[in-house]
Structures are given as structure tokens and as C-alpha cells.
Amino acid sequence: TFDIAGAAARDWEDIASVRMGNRDLLMIADTGNNLNVPMPGRIYIVAEPKLNTNKRKVRSKLKCIQCIRFRLEDGWFDSESMGVDATRKRIYFVTKPRKKGQQSTVYELSKPAQPSKKVLVAKRLTVLKGVNTATAMDISPDGLRAVVLTYGNAYEYVRRKSETWAVGFARPPRVIVMPRRSQGESICYGADGKTLYLTSENLPTPLWQVGAGAAAKRP
């Protein structure tokens, strides 16, 4: 168990493991906002700790390298999904609408090089057609694939190296059939960028492995 110095766990929703500047980092999204109140989101960045292979429980404290405060460009919304494109140092969020008929929207935020207390603004990119209960997301290590999870299936978006994610997210996604879960709110790519791992928030919490990138066709 790790505590993050100076962090407040308001409503932590997603986490990303990335490599930037020859460092392995964890980026933790405190972005839950069920009531859509005027409240900036936070991203806590820490050095990724080494796994403790001992069976004995250990509680340690991690230093917060950077805390990014931000808001979405066009309002205050709940977001349970964060993905990080380490190749471009961009952070992406997908909203989780509460009203029937609304669809999820994706936003982009450039990772600031230095810590700042300023509230940054995440730019609105596009609506994800057909996605309305986004619960988690991840971006592959090469920065070319993004997967958005719902309580049902997952949706994989692809971009070329020469393209931005505004182009990639505007394309129709590839639907990836997910196993039935009690409450699926987590997903990530493996190091190979071709495998997805997911589990459930409610018990029981088995770990599933689902094939992804290898079968996806590039546009």
C-alpha cells in the first residue's frame, strides 16, 4: 500500500503507467464529479514504485512529483477515463454523461513541463459516437491505439503517426467484446500493445486478458 504525500483522494477514477524522460511514472486521475459541480480535476504524478514481492504487507509513502489541476473547456463533467500518450506528452479524458441520450466526449490536455498551481484547460476534441458510459481508458505504449471501456464492450481507436488524436477519435472505432463483469471500470494495454487487461470494481475481481491490437486493422 502506498500513500501519496500531499494528495487528497476526492474521487480517484483512473491510473496510467507511462515512461517519460527515461522515468517510469504513475499518473493518477482524481476526476470523478458525479454532480457536475465547479471543481477542478487533479492528476497526481509519482515515480512508479517497484513491486513488493514479499507476502508481508508494507505501507509506504510516495513523493508527488507534480500535481496538475485542470478543468474541461466547455463545462464541469464527470470523467472516469484517462489515457496518456507518452510519445506526445498529451493527456486525454472521456466524460461519463448522466443523462439519457448523451454521448461521451473526449478532451486533450498537454502535460506541463513544470509544476504549477494554475488551473489548466483541457481542449474538447470530439464526441465518441455510440459511447455513453465510458468507465476507463488507456493508450498503447506506441501512442497509436486508444481503448475506451464501458460497462458493456470496449472501443478501440487508431491513428497514424502523422495524425493527431483529434483525427483518430473521430473515426469509427473497432468494437472489442468484453467478458461479463460485475462492474467493469478498469482496462489497460500490456507492454506489447496487443493485449488488454481488465477487472471489475465489485467482488469478485478476476483479472481478464483479451487480445487487441494484433487483430485491429489500421485505417
JSON list of C-alpha atoms in Angstrom, two decimals:
[
{"chain": "A", "resi": 1, "resn": "THR", "atom": "CA", "xyz": [0.00, 0.00, 0.00]},
{"chain": "A", "resi": 2, "resn": "PHE", "atom": "CA", "xyz": [1.26, 3.45, -0.91]},
{"chain": "A", "resi": 3, "resn": "ASP", "atom": "CA", "xyz": [0.21, 6.87, 0.35]},
{"chain": "A", "resi": 4, "resn": "ILE", "atom": "CA", "xyz": [0.94, 9.91, -1.82]},
{"chain": "A", "resi": 5, "resn": "ALA", "atom": "CA", "xyz": [2.29, 12.83, 0.15]},
{"chain": "A", "resi": 6, "resn": "GLY", "atom": "CA", "xyz": [0.01, 15.87, -0.05]},
{"chain": "A", "resi": 7, "resn": "ALA", "atom": "CA", "xyz": [-2.67, 14.15, -2.13]},
{"chain": "A", "resi": 8, "resn": "ALA", "atom": "CA", "xyz": [-6.36, 14.20, -1.31]},
{"chain": "A", "resi": 9, "resn": "ALA", "atom": "CA", "xyz": [-8.40, 11.22, -2.51]},
{"chain": "A", "resi": 10, "resn": "ARG", "atom": "CA", "xyz": [-11.58, 13.03, -3.51]},
{"chain": "A", "resi": 11, "resn": "ASP", "atom": "CA", "xyz": [-12.79, 10.63, -6.22]},
{"chain": "A", "resi": 12, "resn": "TRP", "atom": "CA", "xyz": [-9.90, 8.79, -7.86]},
{"chain": "A", "resi": 13, "resn": "GLU", "atom": "CA", "xyz": [-11.03, 7.18, -11.09]},
{"chain": "A", "resi": 14, "resn": "ASP", "atom": "CA", "xyz": [-8.21, 6.03, -13.39]},
{"chain": "A", "resi": 15, "resn": "ILE", "atom": "CA", "xyz": [-4.46, 5.44, -13.44]},
{"chain": "A", "resi": 16, "resn": "ALA", "atom": "CA", "xyz": [-1.86, 5.30, -16.20]},
{"chain": "A", "resi": 17, "resn": "SER", "atom": "CA", "xyz": [1.63, 3.79, -16.19]},
{"chain": "A", "resi": 18, "resn": "VAL", "atom": "CA", "xyz": [3.89, 5.67, -18.63]},
{"chain": "A", "resi": 19, "resn": "ARG", "atom": "CA", "xyz": [7.54, 6.19, -19.43]},
{"chain": "A", "resi": 20, "resn": "MET", "atom": "CA", "xyz": [8.60, 9.80, -19.94]},
{"chain": "A", "resi": 21, "resn": "GLY", "atom": "CA", "xyz": [12.10, 11.24, -19.94]},
{"chain": "A", "resi": 22, "resn": "ASN", "atom": "CA", "xyz": [13.68, 7.89, -19.04]},
{"chain": "A", "resi": 23, "resn": "ARG", "atom": "CA", "xyz": [11.43, 7.65, -15.96]},
{"chain": "A", "resi": 24, "resn": "ASP", "atom": "CA", "xyz": [8.63, 5.22, -15.20]},
{"chain": "A", "resi": 25, "resn": "LEU", "atom": "CA", "xyz": [5.70, 7.21, -13.85]},
{"chain": "A", "resi": 26, "resn": "LEU", "atom": "CA", "xyz": [2.21, 6.64, -12.50]},
{"chain": "A", "resi": 27, "resn": "MET", "atom": "CA", "xyz": [-0.39, 9.28, -13.30]},
{"chain": "A", "resi": 28, "resn": "ILE", "atom": "CA", "xyz": [-3.50, 9.13, -11.10]},
{"chain": "A", "resi": 29, "resn": "ALA", "atom": "CA", "xyz": [-6.73, 10.85, -12.16]},
{"chain": "A", "resi": 30, "resn": "ASP", "atom": "CA", "xyz": [-8.81, 12.45, -9.41]},
{"chain": "A", "resi": 31, "resn": "THR", "atom": "CA", "xyz": [-11.55, 13.37, -11.87]},
{"chain": "A", "resi": 32, "resn": "GLY", "atom": "CA", "xyz": [-14.82, 11.98, -10.52]},
{"chain": "A", "resi": 33, "resn": "ASN", "atom": "CA", "xyz": [-17.58, 14.61, -10.45]},
{"chain": "A", "resi": 34, "resn": "ASN", "atom": "CA", "xyz": [-20.96, 12.89, -10.31]},
{"chain": "A", "resi": 35, "resn": "LEU", "atom": "CA", "xyz": [-22.85, 16.12, -9.60]},
{"chain": "A", "resi": 36, "resn": "ASN", "atom": "CA", "xyz": [-21.04, 18.17, -12.29]},
{"chain": "A", "resi": 37, "resn": "VAL", "atom": "CA", "xyz": [-20.12, 20.89, -9.78]},
{"chain": "A", "resi": 38, "resn": "PRO", "atom": "CA", "xyz": [-17.49, 23.61, -10.48]},
{"chain": "A", "resi": 39, "resn": "MET", "atom": "CA", "xyz": [-14.48, 21.69, -9.20]},
{"chain": "A", "resi": 40, "resn": "PRO", "atom": "CA", "xyz": [-11.10, 21.33, -10.98]},
{"chain": "A", "resi": 41, "resn": "GLY", "atom": "CA", "xyz": [-9.81, 17.82, -11.60]},
{"chain": "A", "resi": 42, "resn": "ARG", "atom": "CA", "xyz": [-6.38, 16.75, -10.42]},
{"chain": "A", "resi": 43, "resn": "ILE", "atom": "CA", "xyz": [-3.70, 14.45, -11.77]},
{"chain": "A", "resi": 44, "resn": "TYR", "atom": "CA", "xyz": [-1.09, 13.24, -9.31]},
{"chain": "A", "resi": 45, "resn": "ILE", "atom": "CA", "xyz": [2.23, 12.11, -10.80]},
{"chain": "A", "resi": 46, "resn": "VAL", "atom": "CA", "xyz": [4.61, 9.86, -8.86]},
{"chain": "A", "resi": 47, "resn": "ALA", "atom": "CA", "xyz": [7.61, 7.69, -9.68]},
{"chain": "A", "resi": 48, "resn": "GLU", "atom": "CA", "xyz": [6.33, 4.17, -10.27]},
{"chain": "A", "resi": 49, "resn": "PRO", "atom": "CA", "xyz": [7.43, 2.09, -7.27]},
{"chain": "A", "resi": 50, "resn": "LYS", "atom": "CA", "xyz": [8.94, -1.35, -7.53]},
{"chain": "A", "resi": 51, "resn": "LEU", "atom": "CA", "xyz": [6.57, -4.17, -6.69]},
{"chain": "A", "resi": 52, "resn": "ASN", "atom": "CA", "xyz": [6.98, -5.72, -3.29]},
{"chain": "A", "resi": 53, "resn": "THR", "atom": "CA", "xyz": [7.26, -9.47, -3.83]},
{"chain": "A", "resi": 54, "resn": "ASN", "atom": "CA", "xyz": [7.16, -10.24, -0.11]},
{"chain": "A", "resi": 55, "resn": "LYS", "atom": "CA", "xyz": [3.95, -11.62, 1.31]},
{"chain": "A", "resi": 56, "resn": "ARG", "atom": "CA", "xyz": [4.27, -9.29, 4.29]},
{"chain": "A", "resi": 57, "resn": "LYS", "atom": "CA", "xyz": [2.10, -6.19, 3.96]},
{"chain": "A", "resi": 58, "resn": "VAL", "atom": "CA", "xyz": [4.07, -2.96, 3.70]},
{"chain": "A", "resi": 59, "resn": "ARG", "atom": "CA", "xyz": [2.77, 0.62, 3.77]},
{"chain": "A", "resi": 60, "resn": "SER", "atom": "CA", "xyz": [4.99, 3.29, 2.20]},
{"chain": "A", "resi": 61, "resn": "LYS", "atom": "CA", "xyz": [4.75, 6.95, 1.20]},
{"chain": "A", "resi": 62, "resn": "LEU", "atom": "CA", "xyz": [5.42, 8.26, -2.31]},
{"chain": "A", "resi": 63, "resn": "LYS", "atom": "CA", "xyz": [6.51, 11.79, -3.19]},
{"chain": "A", "resi": 64, "resn": "CYS", "atom": "CA", "xyz": [4.19, 13.67, -5.52]},
{"chain": "A", "resi": 65, "resn": "ILE", "atom": "CA", "xyz": [6.40, 14.86, -8.38]},
{"chain": "A", "resi": 66, "resn": "GLN", "atom": "CA", "xyz": [3.69, 17.00, -9.93]},
{"chain": "A", "resi": 67, "resn": "CYS", "atom": "CA", "xyz": [0.02, 17.81, -9.38]},
{"chain": "A", "resi": 68, "resn": "ILE", "atom": "CA", "xyz": [-1.82, 19.03, -12.46]},
{"chain": "A", "resi": 69, "resn": "ARG", "atom": "CA", "xyz": [-5.05, 20.97, -11.84]},
{"chain": "A", "resi": 70, "resn": "PHE", "atom": "CA", "xyz": [-7.39, 21.36, -14.79]},
{"chain": "A", "resi": 71, "resn": "ARG", "atom": "CA", "xyz": [-10.93, 21.88, -16.00]},
{"chain": "A", "resi": 72, "resn": "LEU", "atom": "CA", "xyz": [-12.70, 20.91, -19.20]},
{"chain": "A", "resi": 73, "resn": "GLU", "atom": "CA", "xyz": [-13.08, 23.58, -21.87]},
{"chain": "A", "resi": 74, "resn": "ASP", "atom": "CA", "xyz": [-16.86, 23.74, -22.01]},
{"chain": "A", "resi": 75, "resn": "GLY", "atom": "CA", "xyz": [-18.10, 22.90, -18.54]},
{"chain": "A", "resi": 76, "resn": "TRP", "atom": "CA", "xyz": [-17.90, 20.67, -15.49]},
{"chain": "A", "resi": 77, "resn": "PHE", "atom": "CA", "xyz": [-18.44, 16.97, -16.16]},
{"chain": "A", "resi": 78, "resn": "ASP", "atom": "CA", "xyz": [-17.77, 13.59, -14.59]},
{"chain": "A", "resi": 79, "resn": "SER", "atom": "CA", "xyz": [-14.84, 11.70, -16.11]},
{"chain": "A", "resi": 80, "resn": "GLU", "atom": "CA", "xyz": [-13.80, 8.21, -15.08]},
{"chain": "A", "resi": 81, "resn": "SER", "atom": "CA", "xyz": [-11.42, 7.68, -18.01]},
{"chain": "A", "resi": 82, "resn": "MET", "atom": "CA", "xyz": [-7.88, 8.97, -18.54]},
{"chain": "A", "resi": 83, "resn": "GLY", "atom": "CA", "xyz": [-5.31, 7.90, -21.13]},
{"chain": "A", "resi": 84, "resn": "VAL", "atom": "CA", "xyz": [-1.79, 9.25, -21.63]},
{"chain": "A", "resi": 85, "resn": "ASP", "atom": "CA", "xyz": [0.05, 9.37, -24.94]},
{"chain": "A", "resi": 86, "resn": "ALA", "atom": "CA", "xyz": [3.63, 9.37, -23.67]},
{"chain": "A", "resi": 87, "resn": "THR", "atom": "CA", "xyz": [5.01, 9.81, -27.19]},
{"chain": "A", "resi": 88, "resn": "ARG", "atom": "CA", "xyz": [3.37, 13.24, -27.46]},
{"chain": "A", "resi": 89, "resn": "LYS", "atom": "CA", "xyz": [3.07, 14.09, -23.74]},
{"chain": "A", "resi": 90, "resn": "ARG", "atom": "CA", "xyz": [-0.68, 14.57, -24.04]},
{"chain": "A", "resi": 91, "resn": "ILE", "atom": "CA", "xyz": [-3.37, 13.51, -21.57]},
{"chain": "A", "resi": 92, "resn": "TYR", "atom": "CA", "xyz": [-6.88, 12.51, -22.66]},
{"chain": "A", "resi": 93, "resn": "PHE", "atom": "CA", "xyz": [-10.14, 12.37, -20.72]},
{"chain": "A", "resi": 94, "resn": "VAL", "atom": "CA", "xyz": [-13.50, 10.90, -21.69]},
{"chain": "A", "resi": 95, "resn": "THR", "atom": "CA", "xyz": [-16.66, 12.09, -19.96]},
{"chain": "A", "resi": 96, "resn": "LYS", "atom": "CA", "xyz": [-19.37, 9.87, -18.49]},
{"chain": "A", "resi": 97, "resn": "PRO", "atom": "CA", "xyz": [-22.74, 11.60, -19.11]},
{"chain": "A", "resi": 98, "resn": "ARG", "atom": "CA", "xyz": [-25.55, 11.05, -16.63]},
{"chain": "A", "resi": 99, "resn": "LYS", "atom": "CA", "xyz": [-28.50, 11.99, -18.83]},
{"chain": "A", "resi": 100, "resn": "LYS", "atom": "CA", "xyz": [-30.12, 9.50, -21.18]},
{"chain": "A", "resi": 101, "resn": "GLY", "atom": "CA", "xyz": [-29.18, 10.03, -24.80]},
{"chain": "A", "resi": 102, "resn": "GLN", "atom": "CA", "xyz": [-25.98, 11.96, -24.12]},
{"chain": "A", "resi": 103, "resn": "GLN", "atom": "CA", "xyz": [-22.71, 10.63, -25.53]},
{"chain": "A", "resi": 104, "resn": "SER", "atom": "CA", "xyz": [-19.20, 10.68, -24.12]},
{"chain": "A", "resi": 105, "resn": "THR", "atom": "CA", "xyz": [-16.82, 13.44, -25.22]},
{"chain": "A", "resi": 106, "resn": "VAL", "atom": "CA", "xyz": [-13.02, 13.26, -25.35]},
{"chain": "A", "resi": 107, "resn": "TYR", "atom": "CA", "xyz": [-10.73, 16.10, -24.23]},
{"chain": "A", "resi": 108, "resn": "GLU", "atom": "CA", "xyz": [-6.99, 16.74, -24.62]},
{"chain": "A", "resi": 109, "resn": "LEU", "atom": "CA", "xyz": [-4.52, 18.35, -22.21]},
{"chain": "A", "resi": 110, "resn": "SER", "atom": "CA", "xyz": [-0.81, 18.94, -22.82]},
{"chain": "A", "resi": 111, "resn": "LYS", "atom": "CA", "xyz": [1.31, 17.79, -19.88]},
{"chain": "A", "resi": 112, "resn": "PRO", "atom": "CA", "xyz": [3.08, 20.87, -18.45]},
{"chain": "A", "resi": 113, "resn": "ALA", "atom": "CA", "xyz": [6.84, 20.56, -18.19]},
{"chain": "A", "resi": 114, "resn": "GLN", "atom": "CA", "xyz": [6.98, 22.19, -14.76]},
{"chain": "A", "resi": 115, "resn": "PRO", "atom": "CA", "xyz": [4.71, 22.09, -11.69]},
{"chain": "A", "resi": 116, "resn": "SER", "atom": "CA", "xyz": [2.22, 24.95, -11.47]},
{"chain": "A", "resi": 117, "resn": "LYS", "atom": "CA", "xyz": [-0.76, 25.95, -9.32]},
{"chain": "A", "resi": 118, "resn": "LYS", "atom": "CA", "xyz": [-2.56, 27.29, -12.38]},
{"chain": "A", "resi": 119, "resn": "VAL", "atom": "CA", "xyz": [-5.80, 25.58, -13.43]},
{"chain": "A", "resi": 120, "resn": "LEU", "atom": "CA", "xyz": [-5.21, 24.41, -17.00]},
{"chain": "A", "resi": 121, "resn": "VAL", "atom": "CA", "xyz": [-7.90, 23.92, -19.65]},
{"chain": "A", "resi": 122, "resn": "ALA", "atom": "CA", "xyz": [-8.43, 20.60, -21.44]},
{"chain": "A", "resi": 123, "resn": "LYS", "atom": "CA", "xyz": [-9.47, 21.15, -25.07]},
{"chain": "A", "resi": 124, "resn": "ARG", "atom": "CA", "xyz": [-12.61, 19.47, -26.40]},
{"chain": "A", "resi": 125, "resn": "LEU", "atom": "CA", "xyz": [-11.79, 17.17, -29.34]},
{"chain": "A", "resi": 126, "resn": "THR", "atom": "CA", "xyz": [-14.89, 15.26, -30.42]},
{"chain": "A", "resi": 127, "resn": "VAL", "atom": "CA", "xyz": [-17.93, 13.25, -29.35]},
{"chain": "A", "resi": 128, "resn": "LEU", "atom": "CA", "xyz": [-17.37, 9.48, -29.28]},
{"chain": "A", "resi": 129, "resn": "LYS", "atom": "CA", "xyz": [-20.40, 8.29, -31.21]},
{"chain": "A", "resi": 130, "resn": "GLY", "atom": "CA", "xyz": [-22.13, 5.33, -29.61]},
{"chain": "A", "resi": 131, "resn": "VAL", "atom": "CA", "xyz": [-20.21, 5.61, -26.32]},
{"chain": "A", "resi": 132, "resn": "ASN", "atom": "CA", "xyz": [-22.20, 6.95, -23.37]},
{"chain": "A", "resi": 133, "resn": "THR", "atom": "CA", "xyz": [-20.95, 5.16, -20.25]},
{"chain": "A", "resi": 134, "resn": "ALA", "atom": "CA", "xyz": [-17.16, 5.42, -20.52]},
{"chain": "A", "resi": 135, "resn": "THR", "atom": "CA", "xyz": [-15.65, 3.95, -17.36]},
{"chain": "A", "resi": 136, "resn": "ALA", "atom": "CA", "xyz": [-11.93, 3.62, -18.19]},
{"chain": "A", "resi": 137, "resn": "MET", "atom": "CA", "xyz": [-9.41, 4.06, -21.00]},
{"chain": "A", "resi": 138, "resn": "ASP", "atom": "CA", "xyz": [-5.78, 3.53, -21.92]},
{"chain": "A", "resi": 139, "resn": "ILE", "atom": "CA", "xyz": [-3.38, 4.39, -24.74]},
{"chain": "A", "resi": 140, "resn": "SER", "atom": "CA", "xyz": [-0.88, 1.87, -26.10]},
{"chain": "A", "resi": 141, "resn": "PRO", "atom": "CA", "xyz": [2.86, 2.39, -25.41]},
{"chain": "A", "resi": 142, "resn": "ASP", "atom": "CA", "xyz": [3.48, 3.41, -29.05]},
{"chain": "A", "resi": 143, "resn": "GLY", "atom": "CA", "xyz": [0.75, 6.06, -28.83]},
{"chain": "A", "resi": 144, "resn": "LEU", "atom": "CA", "xyz": [-1.18, 4.76, -31.84]},
{"chain": "A", "resi": 145, "resn": "ARG", "atom": "CA", "xyz": [-4.10, 2.95, -30.20]},
{"chain": "A", "resi": 146, "resn": "ALA", "atom": "CA", "xyz": [-6.61, 4.06, -27.59]},
{"chain": "A", "resi": 147, "resn": "VAL", "atom": "CA", "xyz": [-9.18, 1.85, -25.92]},
{"chain": "A", "resi": 148, "resn": "VAL", "atom": "CA", "xyz": [-12.29, 3.19, -24.17]},
{"chain": "A", "resi": 149, "resn": "LEU", "atom": "CA", "xyz": [-14.19, 0.84, -21.87]},
{"chain": "A", "resi": 150, "resn": "THR", "atom": "CA", "xyz": [-17.89, 0.83, -21.00]},
{"chain": "A", "resi": 151, "resn": "TYR", "atom": "CA", "xyz": [-19.97, -1.40, -18.74]},
{"chain": "A", "resi": 152, "resn": "GLY", "atom": "CA", "xyz": [-20.52, -3.48, -21.85]},
{"chain": "A", "resi": 153, "resn": "ASN", "atom": "CA", "xyz": [-17.87, -3.64, -24.56]},
{"chain": "A", "resi": 154, "resn": "ALA", "atom": "CA", "xyz": [-14.72, -1.66, -25.31]},
{"chain": "A", "resi": 155, "resn": "TYR", "atom": "CA", "xyz": [-13.98, 0.56, -28.31]},
{"chain": "A", "resi": 156, "resn": "GLU", "atom": "CA", "xyz": [-10.53, 0.85, -29.88]},
{"chain": "A", "resi": 157, "resn": "TYR", "atom": "CA", "xyz": [-9.46, 3.92, -31.85]},
{"chain": "A", "resi": 158, "resn": "VAL", "atom": "CA", "xyz": [-6.40, 4.09, -34.11]},
{"chain": "A", "resi": 159, "resn": "ARG", "atom": "CA", "xyz": [-4.32, 6.94, -35.51]},
{"chain": "A", "resi": 160, "resn": "ARG", "atom": "CA", "xyz": [-1.34, 7.07, -37.85]},
{"chain": "A", "resi": 161, "resn": "LYS", "atom": "CA", "xyz": [1.97, 8.52, -36.64]},
{"chain": "A", "resi": 162, "resn": "SER", "atom": "CA", "xyz": [1.39, 11.57, -38.80]},
{"chain": "A", "resi": 163, "resn": "GLU", "atom": "CA", "xyz": [-2.10, 12.16, -37.35]},
{"chain": "A", "resi": 164, "resn": "THR", "atom": "CA", "xyz": [-3.37, 13.78, -34.18]},
{"chain": "A", "resi": 165, "resn": "TRP", "atom": "CA", "xyz": [-5.78, 12.09, -31.80]},
{"chain": "A", "resi": 166, "resn": "ALA", "atom": "CA", "xyz": [-8.47, 14.53, -32.94]},
{"chain": "A", "resi": 167, "resn": "VAL", "atom": "CA", "xyz": [-8.40, 12.59, -36.21]},
{"chain": "A", "resi": 168, "resn": "GLY", "atom": "CA", "xyz": [-8.11, 9.17, -34.57]},
{"chain": "A", "resi": 169, "resn": "PHE", "atom": "CA", "xyz": [-11.02, 9.66, -32.17]},
{"chain": "A", "resi": 170, "resn": "ALA", "atom": "CA", "xyz": [-13.24, 10.97, -34.97]},
{"chain": "A", "resi": 171, "resn": "ARG", "atom": "CA", "xyz": [-13.03, 7.62, -36.80]},
{"chain": "A", "resi": 172, "resn": "PRO", "atom": "CA", "xyz": [-15.48, 4.78, -36.18]},
{"chain": "A", "resi": 173, "resn": "PRO", "atom": "CA", "xyz": [-13.91, 2.53, -33.53]},
{"chain": "A", "resi": 174, "resn": "ARG", "atom": "CA", "xyz": [-13.33, -1.19, -33.57]},
{"chain": "A", "resi": 175, "resn": "VAL", "atom": "CA", "xyz": [-15.66, -2.91, -31.08]},
{"chain": "A", "resi": 176, "resn": "ILE", "atom": "CA", "xyz": [-13.94, -5.37, -28.75]},
{"chain": "A", "resi": 177, "resn": "VAL", "atom": "CA", "xyz": [-16.29, -7.79, -27.00]},
{"chain": "A", "resi": 178, "resn": "MET", "atom": "CA", "xyz": [-15.62, -7.84, -23.26]},
{"chain": "A", "resi": 179, "resn": "PRO", "atom": "CA", "xyz": [-16.35, -10.64, -20.80]},
{"chain": "A", "resi": 180, "resn": "ARG", "atom": "CA", "xyz": [-19.27, -10.14, -18.47]},
{"chain": "A", "resi": 181, "resn": "ARG", "atom": "CA", "xyz": [-18.16, -8.31, -15.31]},
{"chain": "A", "resi": 182, "resn": "SER", "atom": "CA", "xyz": [-19.88, -7.22, -12.12]},
{"chain": "A", "resi": 183, "resn": "GLN", "atom": "CA", "xyz": [-18.83, -3.58, -12.66]},
{"chain": "A", "resi": 184, "resn": "GLY", "atom": "CA", "xyz": [-16.14, -3.10, -15.29]},
{"chain": "A", "resi": 185, "resn": "GLU", "atom": "CA", "xyz": [-14.26, 0.13, -14.62]},
{"chain": "A", "resi": 186, "resn": "SER", "atom": "CA", "xyz": [-10.63, -0.68, -15.46]},
{"chain": "A", "resi": 187, "resn": "ILE", "atom": "CA", "xyz": [-8.64, -1.54, -18.58]},
{"chain": "A", "resi": 188, "resn": "CYS", "atom": "CA", "xyz": [-5.06, -1.23, -19.81]},
{"chain": "A", "resi": 189, "resn": "TYR", "atom": "CA", "xyz": [-2.76, -2.32, -22.62]},
{"chain": "A", "resi": 190, "resn": "GLY", "atom": "CA", "xyz": [0.06, -4.73, -21.93]},
{"chain": "A", "resi": 191, "resn": "ALA", "atom": "CA", "xyz": [3.64, -3.76, -22.73]},
{"chain": "A", "resi": 192, "resn": "ASP", "atom": "CA", "xyz": [3.24, -5.38, -26.17]},
{"chain": "A", "resi": 193, "resn": "GLY", "atom": "CA", "xyz": [0.38, -3.03, -27.11]},
{"chain": "A", "resi": 194, "resn": "LYS", "atom": "CA", "xyz": [-1.56, -6.07, -28.37]},
{"chain": "A", "resi": 195, "resn": "THR", "atom": "CA", "xyz": [-3.09, -7.35, -25.15]},
{"chain": "A", "resi": 196, "resn": "LEU", "atom": "CA", "xyz": [-5.73, -5.82, -22.88]},
{"chain": "A", "resi": 197, "resn": "TYR", "atom": "CA", "xyz": [-6.09, -6.50, -19.16]},
{"chain": "A", "resi": 198, "resn": "LEU", "atom": "CA", "xyz": [-9.24, -5.71, -17.21]},
{"chain": "A", "resi": 199, "resn": "THR", "atom": "CA", "xyz": [-11.01, -6.47, -13.96]},
{"chain": "A", "resi": 200, "resn": "SER", "atom": "CA", "xyz": [-14.16, -5.49, -12.04]},
{"chain": "A", "resi": 201, "resn": "GLU", "atom": "CA", "xyz": [-14.72, -2.93, -9.31]},
{"chain": "A", "resi": 202, "resn": "ASN", "atom": "CA", "xyz": [-17.15, -5.14, -7.39]},
{"chain": "A", "resi": 203, "resn": "LEU", "atom": "CA", "xyz": [-16.27, -8.56, -5.98]},
{"chain": "A", "resi": 204, "resn": "PRO", "atom": "CA", "xyz": [-15.28, -10.98, -7.33]},
{"chain": "A", "resi": 205, "resn": "THR", "atom": "CA", "xyz": [-12.37, -9.28, -9.12]},
{"chain": "A", "resi": 206, "resn": "PRO", "atom": "CA", "xyz": [-10.78, -11.77, -11.54]},
{"chain": "A", "resi": 207, "resn": "LEU", "atom": "CA", "xyz": [-8.16, -10.50, -13.99]},
{"chain": "A", "resi": 208, "resn": "TRP", "atom": "CA", "xyz": [-9.12, -10.95, -17.65]},
{"chain": "A", "resi": 209, "resn": "GLN", "atom": "CA", "xyz": [-6.80, -10.94, -20.66]},
{"chain": "A", "resi": 210, "resn": "VAL", "atom": "CA", "xyz": [-8.26, -10.01, -24.05]},
{"chain": "A", "resi": 211, "resn": "GLY", "atom": "CA", "xyz": [-6.47, -9.81, -27.40]},
{"chain": "A", "resi": 212, "resn": "ALA", "atom": "CA", "xyz": [-6.48, -6.39, -29.04]},
{"chain": "A", "resi": 213, "resn": "GLY", "atom": "CA", "xyz": [-4.04, -4.61, -31.35]},
{"chain": "A", "resi": 214, "resn": "ALA", "atom": "CA", "xyz": [-2.87, -7.62, -33.38]},
{"chain": "A", "resi": 215, "resn": "ALA", "atom": "CA", "xyz": [-6.32, -8.10, -34.91]},
{"chain": "A", "resi": 216, "resn": "ALA", "atom": "CA", "xyz": [-7.11, -4.42, -35.37]},
{"chain": "A", "resi": 217, "resn": "LYS", "atom": "CA", "xyz": [-6.84, -3.04, -38.88]},
{"chain": "A", "resi": 218, "resn": "ARG", "atom": "CA", "xyz": [-5.18, 0.31, -39.43]},
{"chain": "A", "resi": 219, "resn": "PRO", "atom": "CA", "xyz": [-7.28, 2.85, -41.36]}
]
